[in-house]
Coordinates of C-alpha atoms and ligand atoms in Angstrom, one line a residue:
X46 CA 51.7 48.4 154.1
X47 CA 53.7 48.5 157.3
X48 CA 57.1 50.3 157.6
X49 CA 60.3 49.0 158.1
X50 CA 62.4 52.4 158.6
X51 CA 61.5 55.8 158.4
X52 CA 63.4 56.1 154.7
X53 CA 61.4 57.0 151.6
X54 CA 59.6 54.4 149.9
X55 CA 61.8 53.1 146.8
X56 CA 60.1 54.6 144.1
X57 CA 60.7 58.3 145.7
X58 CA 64.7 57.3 146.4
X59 CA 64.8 56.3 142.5
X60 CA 62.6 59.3 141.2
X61 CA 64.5 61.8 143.2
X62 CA 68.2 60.4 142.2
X63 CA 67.4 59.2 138.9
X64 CA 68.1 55.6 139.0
X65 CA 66.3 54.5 135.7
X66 CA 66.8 51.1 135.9
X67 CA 69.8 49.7 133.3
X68 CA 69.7 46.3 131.5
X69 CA 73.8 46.2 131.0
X70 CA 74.0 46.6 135.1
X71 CA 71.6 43.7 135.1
X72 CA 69.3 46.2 137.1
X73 CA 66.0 44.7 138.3
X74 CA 65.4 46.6 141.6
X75 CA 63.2 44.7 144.2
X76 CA 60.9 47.7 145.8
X77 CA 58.7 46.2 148.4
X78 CA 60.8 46.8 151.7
X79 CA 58.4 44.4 153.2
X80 CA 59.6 41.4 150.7
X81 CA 63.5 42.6 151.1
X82 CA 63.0 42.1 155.2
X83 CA 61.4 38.4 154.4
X84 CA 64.8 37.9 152.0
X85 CA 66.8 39.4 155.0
X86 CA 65.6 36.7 157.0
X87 CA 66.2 34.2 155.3
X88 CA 70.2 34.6 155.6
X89 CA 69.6 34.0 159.4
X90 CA 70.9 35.6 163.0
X91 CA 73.0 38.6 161.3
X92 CA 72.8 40.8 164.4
X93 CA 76.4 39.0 165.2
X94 CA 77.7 39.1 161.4
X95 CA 79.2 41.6 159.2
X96 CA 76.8 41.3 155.9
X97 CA 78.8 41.7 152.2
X98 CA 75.9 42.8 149.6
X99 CA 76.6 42.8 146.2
X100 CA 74.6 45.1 144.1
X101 CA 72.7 47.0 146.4
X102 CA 71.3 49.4 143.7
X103 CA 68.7 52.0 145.6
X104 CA 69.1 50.3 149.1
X105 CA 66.0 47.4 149.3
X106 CA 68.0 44.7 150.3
X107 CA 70.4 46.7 152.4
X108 CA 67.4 48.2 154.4
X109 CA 65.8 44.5 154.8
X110 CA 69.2 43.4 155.9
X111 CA 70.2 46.2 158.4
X112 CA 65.9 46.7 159.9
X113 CA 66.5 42.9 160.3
X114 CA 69.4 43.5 162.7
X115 CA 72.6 43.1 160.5
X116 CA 75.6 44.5 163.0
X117 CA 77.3 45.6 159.5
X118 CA 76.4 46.0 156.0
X119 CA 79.3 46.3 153.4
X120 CA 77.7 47.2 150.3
X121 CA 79.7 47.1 146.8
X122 CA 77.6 49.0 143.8
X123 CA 79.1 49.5 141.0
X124 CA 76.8 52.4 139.6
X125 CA 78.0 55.7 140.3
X126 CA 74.0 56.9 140.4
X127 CA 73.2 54.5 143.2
X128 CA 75.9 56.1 146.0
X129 CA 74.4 59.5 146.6
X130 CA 70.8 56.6 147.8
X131 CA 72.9 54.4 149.7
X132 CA 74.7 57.1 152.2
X133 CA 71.8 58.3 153.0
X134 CA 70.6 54.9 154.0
X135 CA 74.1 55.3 155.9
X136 CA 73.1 58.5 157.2
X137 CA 69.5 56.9 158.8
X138 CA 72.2 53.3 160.5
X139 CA 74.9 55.5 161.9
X140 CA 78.4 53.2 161.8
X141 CA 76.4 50.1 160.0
X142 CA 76.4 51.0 156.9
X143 CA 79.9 50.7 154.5
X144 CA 79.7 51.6 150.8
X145 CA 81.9 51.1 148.4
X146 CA 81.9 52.1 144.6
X147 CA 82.9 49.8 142.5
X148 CA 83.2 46.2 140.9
X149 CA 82.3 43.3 143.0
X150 CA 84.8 41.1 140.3
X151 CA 87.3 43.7 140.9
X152 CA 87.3 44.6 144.9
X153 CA 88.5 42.7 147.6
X154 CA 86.1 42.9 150.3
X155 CA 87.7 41.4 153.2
X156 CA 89.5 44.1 154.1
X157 CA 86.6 46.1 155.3
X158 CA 84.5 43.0 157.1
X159 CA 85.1 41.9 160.2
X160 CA 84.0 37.6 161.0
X161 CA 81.9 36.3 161.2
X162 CA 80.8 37.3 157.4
X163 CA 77.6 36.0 155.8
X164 CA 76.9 37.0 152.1
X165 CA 73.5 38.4 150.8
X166 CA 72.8 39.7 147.3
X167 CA 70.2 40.0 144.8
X168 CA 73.0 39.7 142.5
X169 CA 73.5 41.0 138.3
X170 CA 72.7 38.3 136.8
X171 CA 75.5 38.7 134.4
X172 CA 78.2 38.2 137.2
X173 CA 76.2 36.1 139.4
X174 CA 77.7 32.6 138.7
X175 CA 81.3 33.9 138.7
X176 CA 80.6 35.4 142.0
X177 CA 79.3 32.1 143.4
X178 CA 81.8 29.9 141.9
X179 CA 84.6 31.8 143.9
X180 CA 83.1 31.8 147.2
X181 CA 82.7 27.9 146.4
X182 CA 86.1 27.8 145.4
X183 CA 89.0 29.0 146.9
X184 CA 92.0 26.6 147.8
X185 CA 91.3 26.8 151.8
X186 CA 88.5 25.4 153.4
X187 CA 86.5 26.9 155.6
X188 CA 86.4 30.2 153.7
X189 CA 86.0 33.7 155.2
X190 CA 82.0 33.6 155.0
X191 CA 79.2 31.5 156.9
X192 CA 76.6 31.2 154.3
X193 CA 75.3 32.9 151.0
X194 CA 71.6 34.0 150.7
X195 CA 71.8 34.6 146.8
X196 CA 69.3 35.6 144.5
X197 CA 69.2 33.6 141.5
X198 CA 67.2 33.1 138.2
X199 CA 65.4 30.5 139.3
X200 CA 67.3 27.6 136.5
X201 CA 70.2 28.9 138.1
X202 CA 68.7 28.5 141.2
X203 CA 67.7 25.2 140.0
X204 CA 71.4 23.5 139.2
X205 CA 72.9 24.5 142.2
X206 CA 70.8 22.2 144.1
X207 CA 70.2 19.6 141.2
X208 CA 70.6 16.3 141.8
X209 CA 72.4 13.2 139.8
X210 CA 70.7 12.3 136.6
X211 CA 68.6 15.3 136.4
X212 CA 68.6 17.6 133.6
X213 CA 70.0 20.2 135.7
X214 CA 72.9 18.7 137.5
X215 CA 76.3 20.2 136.6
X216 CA 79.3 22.1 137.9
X217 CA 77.1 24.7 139.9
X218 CA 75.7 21.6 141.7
X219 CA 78.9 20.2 142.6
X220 CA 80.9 22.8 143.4
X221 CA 77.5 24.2 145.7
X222 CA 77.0 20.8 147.5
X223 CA 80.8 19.7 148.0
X224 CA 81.5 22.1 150.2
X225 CA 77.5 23.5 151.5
X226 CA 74.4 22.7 152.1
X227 CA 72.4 24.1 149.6
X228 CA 68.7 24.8 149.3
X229 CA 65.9 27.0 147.7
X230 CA 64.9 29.4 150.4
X231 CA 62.3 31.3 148.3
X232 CA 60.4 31.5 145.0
X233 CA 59.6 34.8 143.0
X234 CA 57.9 36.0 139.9
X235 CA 59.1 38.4 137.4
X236 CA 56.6 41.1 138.6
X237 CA 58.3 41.0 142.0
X238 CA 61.0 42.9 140.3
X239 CA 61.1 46.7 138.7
X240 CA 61.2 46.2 135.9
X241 CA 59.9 43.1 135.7
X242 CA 62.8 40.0 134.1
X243 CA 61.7 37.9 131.8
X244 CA 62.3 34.5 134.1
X245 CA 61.2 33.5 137.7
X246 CA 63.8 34.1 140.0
X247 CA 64.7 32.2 143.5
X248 CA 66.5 32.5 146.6
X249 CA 69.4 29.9 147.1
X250 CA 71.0 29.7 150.7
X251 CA 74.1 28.0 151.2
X252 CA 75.7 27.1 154.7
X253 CA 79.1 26.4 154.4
X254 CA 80.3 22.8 155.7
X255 CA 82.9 23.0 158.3
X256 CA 85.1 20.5 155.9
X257 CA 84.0 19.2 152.3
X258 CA 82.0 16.8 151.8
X259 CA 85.1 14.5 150.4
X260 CA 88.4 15.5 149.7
X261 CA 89.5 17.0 146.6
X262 CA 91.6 19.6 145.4
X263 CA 89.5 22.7 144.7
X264 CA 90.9 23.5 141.0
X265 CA 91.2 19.5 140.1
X266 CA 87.6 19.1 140.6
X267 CA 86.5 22.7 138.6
X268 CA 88.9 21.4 136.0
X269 CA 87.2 18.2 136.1
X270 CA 83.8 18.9 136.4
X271 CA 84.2 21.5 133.7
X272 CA 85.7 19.5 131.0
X273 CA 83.1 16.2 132.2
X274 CA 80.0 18.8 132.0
X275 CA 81.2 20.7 128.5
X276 CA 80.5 17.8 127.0
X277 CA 77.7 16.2 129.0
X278 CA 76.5 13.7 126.8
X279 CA 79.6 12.2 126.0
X280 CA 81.3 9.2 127.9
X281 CA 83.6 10.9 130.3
X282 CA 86.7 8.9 128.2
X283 CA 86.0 11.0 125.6
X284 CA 84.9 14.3 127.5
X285 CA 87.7 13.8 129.7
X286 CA 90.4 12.7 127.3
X287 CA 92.2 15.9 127.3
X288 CA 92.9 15.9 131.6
X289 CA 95.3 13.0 131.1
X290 CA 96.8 10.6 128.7
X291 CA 96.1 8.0 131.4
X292 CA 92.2 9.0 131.9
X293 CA 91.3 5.4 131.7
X294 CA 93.2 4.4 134.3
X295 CA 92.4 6.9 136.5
X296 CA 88.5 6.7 136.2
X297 CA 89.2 3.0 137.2
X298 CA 91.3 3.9 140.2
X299 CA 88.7 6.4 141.0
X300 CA 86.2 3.9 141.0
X301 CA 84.0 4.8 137.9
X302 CA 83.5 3.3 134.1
X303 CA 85.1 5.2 131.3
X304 CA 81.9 4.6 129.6
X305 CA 80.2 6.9 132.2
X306 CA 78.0 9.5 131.8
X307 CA 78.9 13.0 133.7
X308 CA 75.2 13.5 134.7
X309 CA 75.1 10.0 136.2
X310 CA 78.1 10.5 138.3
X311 CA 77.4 11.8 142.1
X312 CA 80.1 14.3 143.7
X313 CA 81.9 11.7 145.3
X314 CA 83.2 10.1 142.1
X315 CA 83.8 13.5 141.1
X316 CA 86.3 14.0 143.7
X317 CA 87.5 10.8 144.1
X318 CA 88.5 11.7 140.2
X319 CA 90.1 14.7 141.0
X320 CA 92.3 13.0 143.9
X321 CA 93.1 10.0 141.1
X322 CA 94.4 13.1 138.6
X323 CA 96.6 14.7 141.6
X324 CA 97.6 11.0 142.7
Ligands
SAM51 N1 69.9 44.9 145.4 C1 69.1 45.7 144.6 C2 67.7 45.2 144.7 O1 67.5 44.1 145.1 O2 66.8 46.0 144.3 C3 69.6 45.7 143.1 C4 69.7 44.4 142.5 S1 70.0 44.4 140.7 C5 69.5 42.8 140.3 C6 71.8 44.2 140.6 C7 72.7 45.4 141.1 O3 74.0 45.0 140.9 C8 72.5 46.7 140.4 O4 72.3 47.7 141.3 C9 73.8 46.9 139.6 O5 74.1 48.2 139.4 C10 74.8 46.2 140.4 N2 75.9 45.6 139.7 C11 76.0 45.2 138.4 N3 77.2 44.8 138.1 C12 78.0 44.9 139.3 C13 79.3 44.7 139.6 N4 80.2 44.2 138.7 N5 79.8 45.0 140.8 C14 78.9 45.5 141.8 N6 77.6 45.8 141.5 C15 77.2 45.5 140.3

């Protein structure tokens, strides 16, 4: 198997600091540095971009990213065990390595990048989605990052680029595809992973639109698509009921049937719903 730095393999790094893999962290470590370069490339041209991984655990990703060229990696781990691992990745990319300790729900990051900022993470499955529905969602548009390359289990994966009427489509959908272009970049098996998840996973990338797709206000739709999709099978009157006493009204002004179905309805009468509610 070729190289792609002079580092210890992974399995040494994790023998020799101990970094028994833990469920709670959502730990499933990805070891072959030659399968972390190919997930590197697929976030694009980062010799011009500061990188912000999330979860870098023993280093896979975060070698893959800076042997594929990255100017700047800003790693945020939140175990302890995995620090002493990453500096000496540090050590081996003088000045292109940043690591911080702690919790990605809890840091702000953009402090220590510099733009442009692309995003790469095999992330914890457990914070994933949160993770992805704030990039997708902050009030100003575009946001401080180019695009996500995000490792997903692959339903996840799955209903952020979902289409109308599909069993998938939902809020992760809309939210993805009102505001980026969202595809799957990659497919992997369970045994790709130490120790091995239950699920297939898949790698989503998102390029962020210079403007959204149609206008909206950012927490109107998530509102709206949150209360529409809770209850999916219901007709949005009655999923939606609770948004306004008016909801009638404004599905007609927005150009859809109360009797409507949330998982028939495409992003624009989404937001066109939203901007009726903020009307
Ligand atoms: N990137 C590594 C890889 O591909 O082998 C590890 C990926 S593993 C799926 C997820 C990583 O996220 C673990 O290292 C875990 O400790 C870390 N993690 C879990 N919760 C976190 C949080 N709230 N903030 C930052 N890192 C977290």
């Amino acid at each position: 198997m070729s190289r792609i730095d002079t580092l210890p393999p992974l399995r040494q790094v994790i023998a020799s600091h101990q970094l028994s893999a833990r469920k709670s962290l959502g730990q499933n470590f990805l070891l072959d540095l030659n399968l972390t370069a190919k997930i590197a490339r697929q976030a694009g041209d980062l010799s011009a971009c500061d990188v912000l991984e999330i979860g870098p655990g023993p280093g896979g990703l975060t070698r893959g990213l800076l042997a594929e060229g990255a100017r700047r990696v800003l790693a945020v781990e939140k175990d302890a065990r995995c620090i002493a691992a990453l500096q000496e990745i540090a050590a081996a990319y003088p000045g292109r390595l940043e690591v911080i300790e702690g919790d990605a729900l809890q840091i702000d990051p953009l402090a220590h990048l510099t733009p442009p900022v692309r995003i790469a993470a095999n992330l914890p499955y457990n914070i994933g989605t949160e993770l992805l529905v704030r990039w997708l969602t902050p009030p100003d548009w575009p946001p401080f990052w180019q695009s996500l390359t995000l490792m997903f289990q692959r339903e996840v994966a799955d209903r952020i680029v979902a289409q109308p009427g599909s069993k998938a489509y939902g809020r992760l959908a809309i939210l993805a595809q009102w505001r980026s272009d969202a595809r799957i970049a990659m497919s992997l098996p369970p045994d790709a992973f130490t120790p091995p998840p239950k699920v297939s996973s898949a790698v989503v990338h998102l390029t962020a639109l210079p403007r959204p797709r149609f206008e909206a206000d950012a927490a109107t739709l998530s509102r709206v698509v949150a209360a529409a999709f809770n209850q999916r099978r219901k007709m949005l009157r009655a999923a939606l009921k609770g948004l306004a006493p008016d909801i009638e009204d404004r599905l007609h002004s927005a150009g859809l049937k109360p009797t409507d179905r949330a998982e028939r309805v495409p992003l624009e009468g989404f937001c066109a719903l939203a901007r009726a509610l903020d009307a």
